[in-house]
Amino acid sequence: MSSLYAHPIPDAIKDTDWRVFHHLAELSAAGSPIWDQLTVLRRHLNADILTISGPDEPLPNAARQVIVPLTYGERYLGQVCLALSPGASSEEMAARLAFFAPVFALALAGEQTPDMTETQEMRLYQATQEERDRLEAVLEATNDAILMIGTDGLLVTATLQFEAFFSIPRYEVLGCNINVLAERIEAQPGLPAGMADMLRVLADNHTESVGGEFEVTEPKRRVLAWYSLPVHSQAGLLLGRMFAFRDATRERELDRMKTEFVTLVSHELRTPLTSVKGFSDLILEGDFESLEDDVREYLRIIALNADRLIALINDILDITRIESDRIELHPTRCPMQDVIEQVAVCLQPLLDEHQHRLVMEIEPQLPASWADHSRMVQVVSNLLSNAIKYTLQPGVITVQASYIEAASDLPSGAPHDVILPCVLIGVQDTGLGISEEDQGYLFQRFYRAKDVEVRMVGGTGLGLMIVKSFVEMHGGKVWLKSALGEGSTFWFTVPVVEGKNPPRDKDAGV
Ligand code: ADP
């Protein structure tokens, strides 16, 4: 007897073998006895003897046969044995038998341990069902409306809040294509025009996370904050895209009330302060010979602090306007050199007080920008006054301005998306410098470096946020280069807009 134990993987599986394999798998799934399946295979392989024997059972007695082991996980279930007819290739038959062996192993494993398999399956099914119920209950209980669109574009989840926010019954759209949902949204009164397109566009986007806010007017006026992101299984498989909508109406209302309150109080404070400042200046500058020196000093302190308070109130008013999008720019042809010179004149007393030397490096024939002059004065003034304040010993402060046409001419550390051509302004000092950790937060409101020496200098942490907002409103960028103890340079750009900006004026001189 020549027997061949084989488990080779066939190079190419015949189409008919695939069909038979599927047929056997179906029989097995339908619970047909394993002998029915053997009969099908015997006919297909044109074999007289095809048997299955248990691990300890004797092998059939045949002149030539192939034997393929049947295993299920770690368990050895037995073997399938095929007696070869004369002329049949043992290798080919072994390969084909090995191909069919897994269905027999599966069927055999099911037959041998029917109770255990059933119980396990039952438990697994119950656990999955419980998990699913729990998840659904959590989703239904949230205050957010959640939609989930599968990779096939079908809406697989829509929570109860979805009905409440959009007045669209879930049964009308669940299981439908995203286009059906989008059309339903378009037909629904009170929903924003762009919502349906937003859903359509994002359904095909499998990478980006995005969010925003919109207002619906029906069934109730609401501000809805939304975000959307692709969802993956733990194994990293893309499951689809989720959209979540949150009712932000109350938050926005509180924001609006806070802004109104701050604006009102700031205006009310500024009026009496302006009188305090005005009258103390009047007395100081007036011809009051009789004023005692100490009274004069007190008046000077009153005027100085009134100035600081007015500056603070103006900063708060600007921040509230920036946050509520109420800043109106009045751009005109704006030569940045004029802006810098105006600020330098205003801050000369402060420079003198700190005994700093101001160096101006302004490129000749600098083209004018198209910008709001007073906002640019605020930007340069905030940067220059910071350079003065945070340079504690007498030092050198340099203001540079140049025309930049190519990104390669920008200083290192510049953002990659600077709009060109532009005017580049730099304010450099030899002062305290800023640690790398603090640099990441400087442009947030109320942020001040943790340095003790910084805390001894008066400030609110609003100036740089105003600088960033105004620069970006003009299409510019702001960044800095600094190291603790080595001074700082703050850079910002203002684009030179073609068409609105006259060509570089070669004769203008400067
Ligand atoms: P303020 O100066 O009123 O505190 P800013 O928003 O203008 O607010 O600045 C925020 C913080 O950035 C400052 O508190 C300081 O820590 C740091 N900073 C700004 N400019 C400089 C500078 N030129 N040198 C060192 N630190 C600076």
PDB file of N, CA, C and O in Angstrom, residues 67 142 249 315 326 368 379 417:
ATOM      1  N   ILE A  67      -4.229  10.623   2.005  1.00  0.00           N
ATOM      2  CA  ILE A  67      -4.878  10.826   3.303  1.00  0.00           C
ATOM      3  C   ILE A  67      -4.607  12.263   3.746  1.00  0.00           C
ATOM      4  O   ILE A  67      -3.456  12.703   3.788  1.00  0.00           O
ATOM      5  N   THR A 142     -28.688  60.486  24.717  1.00  0.00           N
ATOM      6  CA  THR A 142     -27.864  61.707  24.623  1.00  0.00           C
ATOM      7  C   THR A 142     -28.702  62.859  24.081  1.00  0.00           C
ATOM      8  O   THR A 142     -29.693  62.659  23.380  1.00  0.00           O
ATOM      9  N   THR A 249     -27.798  76.745  21.470  1.00  0.00           N
ATOM     10  CA  THR A 249     -28.573  77.987  21.527  1.00  0.00           C
ATOM     11  C   THR A 249     -28.288  78.775  22.814  1.00  0.00           C
ATOM     12  O   THR A 249     -28.022  79.976  22.780  1.00  0.00           O
ATOM     13  N   ASP A 315      -8.698  97.734  24.923  1.00  0.00           N
ATOM     14  CA  ASP A 315      -8.337  96.354  24.546  1.00  0.00           C
ATOM     15  C   ASP A 315      -9.534  95.422  24.747  1.00  0.00           C
ATOM     16  O   ASP A 315      -9.843  94.585  23.898  1.00  0.00           O
ATOM     17  N   ARG A 326     -17.493  91.861  15.073  1.00  0.00           N
ATOM     18  CA  ARG A 326     -18.048  93.202  14.838  1.00  0.00           C
ATOM     19  C   ARG A 326     -16.971  94.230  14.506  1.00  0.00           C
ATOM     20  O   ARG A 326     -17.195  95.420  14.611  1.00  0.00           O
ATOM     21  N   ALA A 368       3.156 100.731  -0.598  1.00  0.00           N
ATOM     22  CA  ALA A 368       2.114 100.877   0.422  1.00  0.00           C
ATOM     23  C   ALA A 368       1.256  99.611   0.449  1.00  0.00           C
ATOM     24  O   ALA A 368       1.127  98.922  -0.556  1.00  0.00           O
ATOM     25  N   VAL A 379      -1.328  97.551  15.906  1.00  0.00           N
ATOM     26  CA  VAL A 379      -0.471  96.356  15.828  1.00  0.00           C
ATOM     27  C   VAL A 379       0.979  96.727  16.148  1.00  0.00           C
ATOM     28  O   VAL A 379       1.614  96.152  17.033  1.00  0.00           O
ATOM     29  N   ASP A 417       2.321  79.557   4.614  1.00  0.00           N
ATOM     30  CA  ASP A 417       1.224  80.068   3.794  1.00  0.00           C
ATOM     31  C   ASP A 417       1.122  81.598   3.813  1.00  0.00           C
ATOM     32  O   ASP A 417       0.028  82.151   3.799  1.00  0.00           O
TER      33      ASP A 417
END
